[in-house]
Amino acid sequence: MAIALVGLVGVYVRALVFTPIERTQGPAQKIFYVHAPAAWAALLAFAVVGILSLVYLWLRDRKLDTIAESSAEVGLAFSVVMLTTGPIWGKPIWGTWWSWDARLTSTLFIFLLFVGYKVLRGAIVDPEMRARYSAVIGIMALVLVPFIHMTVYLFRTLHPDPVLMKPGRPALPGVMLITLLISIGVFTLLYVGFLMQRYALAVLRDVREEEAASAIP
Amino acid sequence: MPSSFWTVAWAVAAKDLKIEWRTKTAFASSIVFAVLVLAVFYFARDPTAVAALDVAPGALWVTFTFAAMLGLNRAFLLERENRALDGILLAPVPRSAVFLGKLVGNLAFVAVVEFVSLPLFVLFYDLAIWRQLPTLIGVMAMATVAFVSVGTLLSSMVVRTRFAELMLPILLLPFLIPPVVGAVQLTSRVLAERPLSDLVGWLKLLASFDIIFVALCFFLFEATLEE
């Protein structure tokens, strides 16, 4: 966790000072080093939820459910970073805050799915039932995401691209690529750090709930 | 005691439909709801600027899905009364047969609502659909199977949570994106009499969604009903 935070500072310094300013986009492109890694961490978090859900229904280990819960919440935090930095970057560069392209739409719906996941968890009292139900949603979400992507892809290819859409993705120059990779590495560490913190919190909460339950005669 | 898979499924579906037939409240309210949505949507456009044909497919599918959601909420609420679900769980029958029964019951319910609102839709929006009717019904069947199967699974879970009525739309709507977008696209193409080659991509998407999600719901339903 501490390493990740120190790394985060390092990434910002590197991104702000040591990378060249992109020719067409100007300094606005710097947000890339936050946006892309945050998106990566969010998708990683949600993939972890989906896979843990599948394993949970198989092994029925409470720990798996608690990790999935923690991962979903950390993923939501990263998605908020992704969904706020995205439009901030998009407005000056694409000329629009939002566009309904496949990637944007899929990530928005992943975010909404996991908001639903959290809401569902909040609405079930029995921990065993909560674990099973959230595992079902986790698995369904994992299967749904490629479908949403395909849907939007089909939808868009049948309409011509708006003029303001994003330009072709140029290969990144070396310095930028390295900064991006470092940033992705740091965000992954940050994810693992947050996950461990959140998991510890969840374990403490469970212990407390059990104590409270056993205190009532 | 019915023992084979199909008799169990049929018994569950027949029971639900019989309750529906005797009370008629859910049918009546879903159909009235569908008529209202169709009528409201007609006025949600500028008739001099937007042709009815442009807004019609969207209006049709918003109507169908919202009316279906009313029905789906009810499917497992029935079982909550007098803890009827516990009775079903105690019965020595395969859970997947119970799911199939619930699914068939819900499909029948939604199909009736759709077949009542479709003529009204044609009437309100003044569309000539007779020649495309078989294709349109095919599209309706595919999309309906898709969202009713997911809806049946989700409603079996949400009825046992707090805020059940609020929870179903929140969880179900993301799953409606592929089938409903596909259905709207297909409907507008069918109504515009476009050739089959224009439909194939979306038909494939709907078909694969149907196959994968119906199978997945069967598999996951067992996990939602354990005590």
Coordinates of C-alpha atoms in Angstrom, one line a residue:
Chain A
M1 CA 0.0 0.0 0.0
A2 CA 2.7 2.4 1.0
I3 CA 4.8 1.4 -2.0
A4 CA 1.8 2.0 -4.2
L5 CA 1.3 5.5 -2.8
V6 CA 4.9 6.4 -3.2
G7 CA 4.8 5.0 -6.7
L8 CA 1.8 7.1 -7.5
V9 CA 3.7 10.3 -6.6
G10 CA 6.5 9.0 -8.8
V11 CA 4.2 8.4 -11.7
Y12 CA 2.6 11.9 -11.4
V13 CA 6.1 13.5 -11.4
R14 CA 7.2 11.4 -14.3
A15 CA 4.0 12.1 -16.3
L16 CA 4.0 15.8 -15.7
V17 CA 7.7 16.6 -16.0
F18 CA 9.5 13.9 -18.0
T19 CA 7.1 13.0 -20.8
P20 CA 7.0 15.1 -23.9
I21 CA 3.9 17.2 -24.6
E22 CA 1.9 15.5 -27.3
R23 CA 1.9 17.5 -30.5
T24 CA -1.8 17.7 -31.4
Q25 CA -3.3 17.3 -28.0
G26 CA -1.1 19.5 -25.9
P27 CA -0.8 19.2 -22.2
A28 CA -4.4 17.7 -22.0
Q29 CA -2.9 14.4 -23.0
K30 CA -1.2 14.1 -19.6
I31 CA -4.5 12.9 -18.1
F32 CA -4.0 9.8 -20.1
Y33 CA -1.6 8.6 -17.5
V34 CA -4.4 8.6 -14.9
H35 CA -7.3 7.7 -17.1
A36 CA -6.0 4.6 -18.8
P37 CA -4.5 3.0 -15.7
A38 CA -7.6 3.7 -13.7
A39 CA -9.7 2.0 -16.4
W40 CA -7.3 -0.9 -16.3
A41 CA -7.6 -1.2 -12.5
A42 CA -11.4 -0.9 -12.6
L43 CA -11.7 -3.6 -15.2
L44 CA -9.2 -5.8 -13.4
A45 CA -11.3 -5.4 -10.2
F46 CA -14.5 -6.3 -11.9
A47 CA -12.9 -9.3 -13.7
V48 CA -11.7 -10.4 -10.2
V49 CA -15.3 -10.2 -8.9
G50 CA -16.7 -12.2 -11.8
I51 CA -14.1 -15.0 -11.4
L52 CA -14.3 -15.1 -7.6
S53 CA -18.1 -15.4 -8.0
L54 CA -17.7 -18.4 -10.2
V55 CA -15.3 -20.0 -7.8
Y56 CA -17.5 -19.1 -4.8
L57 CA -20.4 -21.1 -6.2
W58 CA -18.1 -24.0 -6.6
L59 CA -16.1 -24.0 -3.3
R60 CA -18.5 -22.0 -1.1
D61 CA -15.8 -20.3 0.9
R62 CA -17.0 -17.1 2.7
K63 CA -13.5 -15.6 2.2
L64 CA -14.0 -15.6 -1.6
D65 CA -17.2 -13.6 -1.2
T66 CA -15.6 -11.1 1.1
I67 CA -12.8 -10.5 -1.4
A68 CA -15.3 -10.2 -4.2
E69 CA -17.2 -7.6 -2.2
S70 CA -14.0 -5.6 -1.5
S71 CA -12.9 -5.9 -5.1
A72 CA -16.3 -4.6 -6.3
E73 CA -16.0 -1.6 -4.1
V74 CA -12.4 -0.8 -5.0
G75 CA -13.4 -1.2 -8.7
L76 CA -16.2 1.3 -8.2
A77 CA -13.8 3.8 -6.9
F78 CA -11.5 3.3 -9.8
S79 CA -14.4 3.5 -12.3
V80 CA -15.4 6.9 -10.8
V81 CA -11.8 8.1 -11.5
M82 CA -12.1 6.7 -15.1
L83 CA -15.5 8.1 -15.7
T84 CA -14.6 11.5 -14.5
T85 CA -11.2 11.8 -16.1
G86 CA -12.6 10.5 -19.4
P87 CA -15.0 13.3 -20.2
I88 CA -12.5 15.9 -18.9
W89 CA -10.1 14.6 -21.5
G90 CA -12.7 14.0 -24.1
K91 CA -14.1 17.6 -24.1
P92 CA -11.0 19.4 -25.4
I93 CA -9.8 16.5 -27.6
W94 CA -12.9 15.0 -29.2
G95 CA -15.0 18.1 -28.7
T96 CA -17.6 16.2 -26.7
W97 CA -17.9 15.1 -23.1
W98 CA -19.3 11.7 -24.0
S99 CA -19.7 9.5 -27.0
W100 CA -21.6 6.2 -27.3
D101 CA -18.8 4.2 -28.6
A102 CA -18.4 0.5 -27.7
R103 CA -15.7 1.0 -25.0
L104 CA -17.4 3.9 -23.3
T105 CA -20.8 2.3 -23.2
S106 CA -19.4 -1.1 -22.0
T107 CA -17.5 0.5 -19.1
L108 CA -20.5 2.7 -18.2
F109 CA -22.7 -0.4 -18.0
I110 CA -20.1 -2.4 -16.0
F111 CA -20.1 0.5 -13.6
L112 CA -23.9 0.5 -13.4
L113 CA -23.9 -3.3 -13.0
F114 CA -21.6 -3.1 -10.0
V115 CA -23.6 -0.3 -8.5
G116 CA -26.5 -2.8 -8.7
Y117 CA -24.3 -5.4 -7.2
K118 CA -23.5 -3.2 -4.2
V119 CA -27.2 -2.2 -3.8
L120 CA -28.2 -5.9 -3.9
R121 CA -25.7 -6.7 -1.2
G122 CA -27.0 -3.9 1.0
A123 CA -30.6 -5.3 0.7
I124 CA -29.8 -8.8 2.0
V125 CA -29.4 -9.5 5.6
D126 CA -28.4 -13.2 5.7
P127 CA -24.7 -13.4 4.8
E128 CA -24.9 -16.8 3.2
M129 CA -27.7 -15.8 0.9
R130 CA -26.0 -12.5 0.2
A131 CA -22.9 -14.4 -0.9
R132 CA -24.9 -16.7 -3.2
Y133 CA -27.0 -13.9 -4.8
S134 CA -24.1 -11.6 -5.4
A135 CA -22.1 -14.5 -6.9
V136 CA -25.0 -15.1 -9.4
I137 CA -25.0 -11.4 -10.4
G138 CA -21.2 -11.4 -10.6
I139 CA -21.2 -14.3 -13.1
M140 CA -24.1 -12.9 -15.1
A141 CA -22.2 -9.6 -15.3
L142 CA -19.1 -11.3 -16.5
V143 CA -21.1 -12.9 -19.4
L144 CA -23.1 -9.8 -20.2
V145 CA -20.2 -7.4 -20.8
P146 CA -19.0 -9.0 -24.1
F147 CA -22.6 -8.9 -25.3
I148 CA -23.0 -5.2 -24.5
H149 CA -19.7 -4.5 -26.3
M150 CA -20.9 -6.5 -29.4
T151 CA -24.2 -4.7 -29.3
V152 CA -22.8 -1.2 -29.4
Y153 CA -20.2 -2.3 -31.9
L154 CA -23.0 -3.5 -34.3
F155 CA -25.0 -0.4 -33.5
R156 CA -22.1 1.9 -34.4
T157 CA -20.8 0.2 -37.5
L158 CA -24.2 0.6 -39.0
H159 CA -24.0 4.4 -38.5
P160 CA -21.3 6.5 -40.0
D161 CA -18.8 7.9 -37.5
P162 CA -19.4 11.4 -36.3
V163 CA -16.8 13.9 -37.5
L164 CA -15.6 14.6 -34.0
M165 CA -14.8 11.0 -33.0
K166 CA -11.5 10.0 -31.8
P167 CA -8.6 9.8 -34.2
G168 CA -6.8 6.6 -35.0
R169 CA -4.7 5.4 -32.2
P170 CA -1.1 6.2 -33.0
A171 CA 1.7 3.9 -31.7
L172 CA 3.0 5.6 -28.5
P173 CA 6.5 6.9 -28.5
G174 CA 8.8 5.1 -26.1
V175 CA 8.9 7.6 -23.3
M176 CA 5.1 7.8 -23.1
L177 CA 4.7 4.0 -23.4
I178 CA 7.1 3.5 -20.5
T179 CA 5.3 6.1 -18.4
L180 CA 2.0 4.4 -19.2
L181 CA 3.3 1.0 -18.3
I182 CA 4.8 2.2 -15.0
S183 CA 1.5 4.0 -14.3
I184 CA -0.4 0.8 -15.0
G185 CA 1.9 -1.1 -12.7
V186 CA 1.5 1.4 -9.9
F187 CA -2.3 1.4 -10.3
T188 CA -2.3 -2.4 -10.1
L189 CA -0.3 -2.2 -6.9
L190 CA -2.7 0.5 -5.7
Y191 CA -5.6 -1.8 -6.5
V192 CA -4.0 -4.7 -4.5
G193 CA -3.3 -2.3 -1.7
F194 CA -6.9 -1.0 -1.5
L195 CA -8.2 -4.5 -1.9
M196 CA -6.2 -5.7 1.1
Q197 CA -7.3 -2.7 3.2
R198 CA -10.9 -3.1 2.3
Y199 CA -10.8 -6.9 2.9
A200 CA -9.3 -6.4 6.3
L201 CA -12.1 -3.9 7.0
A202 CA -14.7 -6.4 5.9
V203 CA -13.2 -9.2 8.1
L204 CA -13.3 -6.9 11.1
R205 CA -16.9 -5.9 10.3
D206 CA -17.9 -9.6 10.1
V207 CA -16.2 -10.4 13.4
R208 CA -18.0 -7.5 15.0
E209 CA -21.4 -8.6 13.6
E210 CA -20.8 -12.1 14.9
E211 CA -19.9 -10.7 18.3
A212 CA -23.0 -8.5 18.3
A213 CA -25.1 -11.5 17.3
S214 CA -23.7 -13.7 20.0
A215 CA -24.1 -11.0 22.6
I216 CA -27.8 -11.1 22.3
P217 CA -28.9 -14.0 24.5
Chain B
M1 CA -46.9 -36.6 -7.2
P2 CA -45.7 -35.7 -10.6
S3 CA -42.2 -37.0 -11.0
S4 CA -40.9 -36.4 -14.5
F5 CA -39.1 -33.1 -15.4
W6 CA -41.7 -31.9 -17.9
T7 CA -44.7 -32.7 -15.7
V8 CA -43.2 -30.7 -12.9
A9 CA -42.4 -27.7 -15.2
W10 CA -45.9 -27.9 -16.6
A11 CA -47.5 -28.1 -13.2
V12 CA -45.6 -24.9 -12.0
A13 CA -46.5 -23.0 -15.2
A14 CA -50.2 -24.1 -15.1
K15 CA -50.5 -23.1 -11.4
D16 CA -49.1 -19.6 -12.1
L17 CA -51.3 -19.1 -15.1
K18 CA -54.4 -20.4 -13.3
I19 CA -53.8 -17.9 -10.5
E20 CA -53.4 -15.2 -13.1
W21 CA -56.5 -16.2 -14.9
R22 CA -58.6 -16.2 -11.7
T23 CA -57.4 -12.8 -10.4
K24 CA -56.6 -11.0 -13.7
T25 CA -55.2 -8.0 -11.8
A26 CA -51.7 -8.4 -13.2
F27 CA -52.9 -9.0 -16.8
A28 CA -55.3 -6.0 -16.6
S29 CA -52.8 -3.6 -15.1
S30 CA -49.9 -4.7 -17.4
I31 CA -52.1 -4.2 -20.5
V32 CA -53.5 -0.8 -19.3
F33 CA -49.9 0.2 -18.6
A34 CA -48.8 -0.9 -22.1
V35 CA -51.6 1.1 -23.7
L36 CA -50.7 4.2 -21.6
V37 CA -47.0 4.0 -22.5
L38 CA -47.9 3.6 -26.2
A39 CA -50.2 6.6 -26.1
V40 CA -47.7 8.8 -24.1
F41 CA -44.9 7.9 -26.5
Y42 CA -47.0 9.0 -29.5
F43 CA -46.9 12.5 -28.1
A44 CA -43.3 12.4 -27.2
R45 CA -42.3 13.6 -30.7
D46 CA -43.0 16.4 -33.1
P47 CA -45.3 14.9 -35.7
T48 CA -44.3 17.4 -38.3
A49 CA -40.6 16.6 -37.9
V50 CA -40.3 13.0 -37.0
A51 CA -42.2 10.2 -38.8
A52 CA -44.2 7.8 -36.7
L53 CA -42.1 5.0 -38.3
D54 CA -38.9 6.4 -36.8
V55 CA -40.2 6.5 -33.2
A56 CA -42.4 3.4 -33.4
P57 CA -39.9 0.6 -32.8
G58 CA -38.4 2.3 -29.8
A59 CA -41.9 3.0 -28.3
L60 CA -42.9 -0.6 -28.9
W61 CA -40.0 -2.1 -27.1
V62 CA -40.0 0.3 -24.2
T63 CA -43.7 -0.6 -23.8
F64 CA -43.0 -4.4 -24.0
T65 CA -40.1 -4.3 -21.6
F66 CA -41.7 -2.1 -19.0
A67 CA -45.0 -4.0 -19.1
A68 CA -43.0 -7.3 -18.8
M69 CA -41.1 -5.9 -15.8
L70 CA -44.4 -5.3 -14.0
G71 CA -45.3 -8.9 -14.6
L72 CA -41.9 -10.3 -13.6
N73 CA -42.1 -8.6 -10.3
R74 CA -45.2 -10.5 -9.6
A75 CA -44.0 -13.9 -10.6
F76 CA -42.2 -14.7 -7.4
L77 CA -44.1 -12.4 -5.2
L78 CA -46.9 -14.9 -5.5
E79 CA -44.6 -17.5 -3.9
R80 CA -43.8 -15.2 -1.0
E81 CA -47.4 -15.2 0.2
N82 CA -47.9 -17.9 2.9
R83 CA -44.3 -18.9 2.2
A84 CA -45.4 -20.9 -0.8
L85 CA -41.8 -21.0 -2.0
D86 CA -40.8 -23.2 1.0
G87 CA -43.4 -25.7 -0.2
I88 CA -41.9 -25.8 -3.7
L89 CA -38.4 -26.2 -2.2
L90 CA -39.5 -29.1 0.0
A91 CA -41.0 -31.0 -3.0
P92 CA -38.6 -33.7 -4.3
V93 CA -38.4 -32.2 -7.8
P94 CA -35.5 -30.9 -9.9
R95 CA -35.0 -27.2 -9.3
S96 CA -34.4 -26.6 -13.0
A97 CA -37.9 -27.9 -13.7
V98 CA -39.3 -25.3 -11.3
F99 CA -37.3 -22.7 -13.3
L100 CA -38.6 -23.9 -16.6
G101 CA -42.2 -23.8 -15.2
K102 CA -41.7 -20.2 -14.0
L103 CA -40.1 -19.2 -17.2
V104 CA -43.0 -20.7 -19.3
G105 CA -45.5 -19.0 -17.1
N106 CA -43.8 -15.6 -17.4
L107 CA -43.4 -16.1 -21.2
A108 CA -47.1 -16.8 -21.5
F109 CA -47.9 -13.8 -19.5
V110 CA -45.6 -11.4 -21.5
A111 CA -46.8 -13.0 -24.8
V112 CA -50.4 -12.2 -24.0
V113 CA -49.5 -8.6 -23.1
E114 CA -47.5 -8.3 -26.3
F115 CA -50.3 -9.7 -28.5
V116 CA -52.8 -7.3 -27.0
S117 CA -50.6 -4.3 -27.4
L118 CA -49.3 -5.1 -30.9
P119 CA -52.7 -4.4 -32.7
L120 CA -53.0 -1.2 -30.6
F121 CA -49.5 -0.2 -31.6
V122 CA -50.4 -0.7 -35.3
L123 CA -53.6 1.3 -34.8
F124 CA -52.0 4.2 -32.9
Y125 CA -49.0 4.5 -35.2
D126 CA -50.8 3.8 -38.4
L127 CA -48.4 1.1 -39.7
A128 CA -48.9 -1.4 -42.4
I129 CA -47.3 -4.5 -41.0
W130 CA -49.3 -7.4 -42.4
R131 CA -46.7 -8.7 -44.8
Q132 CA -43.9 -8.4 -42.2
L133 CA -46.0 -9.9 -39.4
P134 CA -44.3 -13.4 -39.3
T135 CA -40.8 -11.9 -39.2
L136 CA -41.9 -9.4 -36.6
I137 CA -43.4 -12.1 -34.4
G138 CA -40.1 -14.1 -34.8
V139 CA -38.1 -11.1 -33.6
M140 CA -40.5 -10.6 -30.7
A141 CA -40.2 -14.2 -29.6
M142 CA -36.4 -14.1 -29.7
A143 CA -36.1 -10.9 -27.7
T144 CA -38.8 -11.8 -25.3
V145 CA -37.2 -15.2 -24.4
A146 CA -33.9 -13.3 -23.8
F147 CA -35.2 -10.8 -21.3
V148 CA -37.8 -12.9 -19.6
S149 CA -35.3 -15.7 -18.9
V150 CA -32.9 -13.2 -17.2
G151 CA -35.9 -11.5 -15.5
T152 CA -37.2 -14.7 -14.1
L153 CA -33.9 -15.5 -12.6
L154 CA -33.4 -12.1 -11.1
S155 CA -37.0 -11.9 -9.8
S156 CA -36.5 -15.2 -8.0
M157 CA -33.7 -13.4 -6.0
V158 CA -35.0 -9.9 -5.5
V159 CA -38.3 -11.0 -3.9
R160 CA -36.4 -12.1 -0.9
T161 CA -34.5 -8.8 -0.5
R162 CA -35.6 -5.5 0.8
F163 CA -37.0 -3.0 -1.7
A164 CA -37.8 -5.8 -4.1
E165 CA -39.8 -3.7 -6.5
L166 CA -37.0 -1.2 -6.9
M167 CA -34.3 -3.8 -7.1
L168 CA -35.5 -5.6 -10.2
P169 CA -35.3 -2.7 -12.6
I170 CA -31.8 -1.7 -11.3
L171 CA -30.5 -5.2 -11.8
L172 CA -32.4 -6.1 -14.9
L173 CA -32.0 -3.0 -17.1
P174 CA -28.3 -3.5 -17.9
F175 CA -29.2 -7.0 -19.1
L176 CA -31.9 -5.6 -21.4
I177 CA -29.3 -3.6 -23.5
P178 CA -28.4 -6.4 -26.0
P179 CA -31.8 -7.9 -26.5
V180 CA -33.7 -4.6 -26.6
V181 CA -31.3 -2.7 -28.8
G182 CA -31.3 -5.7 -31.1
A183 CA -35.0 -5.9 -31.1
V184 CA -35.4 -2.2 -31.8
Q185 CA -32.9 -2.4 -34.7
L186 CA -34.6 -5.5 -36.1
T187 CA -38.1 -4.0 -35.8
S188 CA -37.2 -0.8 -37.6
R189 CA -35.5 -2.8 -40.4
V190 CA -38.4 -5.2 -40.7
L191 CA -41.0 -2.3 -40.8
A192 CA -38.9 -0.6 -43.4
E193 CA -38.9 -3.9 -45.5
R194 CA -35.2 -4.1 -45.6
P195 CA -33.7 -7.4 -47.0
L196 CA -32.7 -10.3 -44.8
S197 CA -29.0 -9.5 -45.2
D198 CA -29.6 -6.4 -43.2
L199 CA -31.0 -8.4 -40.3
V200 CA -28.5 -11.2 -40.0
G201 CA -26.0 -9.5 -37.7
W202 CA -28.6 -8.6 -35.1
L203 CA -30.4 -12.0 -35.5
K204 CA -27.1 -13.7 -34.7
L205 CA -26.6 -11.5 -31.6
L206 CA -30.1 -12.2 -30.3
A207 CA -29.8 -15.9 -31.0
S208 CA -26.5 -16.2 -29.2
F209 CA -27.8 -14.1 -26.2
D210 CA -30.8 -16.4 -26.0
I211 CA -28.8 -19.6 -26.0
I212 CA -26.1 -18.4 -23.6
F213 CA -28.4 -16.7 -21.1
V214 CA -31.2 -19.3 -21.0
A215 CA -28.5 -22.0 -20.3
L216 CA -26.8 -19.8 -17.7
C217 CA -30.1 -19.0 -15.9
F218 CA -30.9 -22.7 -15.7
F219 CA -27.5 -23.3 -14.2
L220 CA -27.6 -20.4 -11.8
F221 CA -31.2 -20.9 -10.6
E222 CA -30.2 -23.8 -8.5
A223 CA -27.8 -21.5 -6.6
T224 CA -30.6 -19.0 -5.8
L225 CA -32.9 -21.5 -4.2
E226 CA -31.0 -23.1 -1.4
E227 CA -31.9 -23.2 2.2

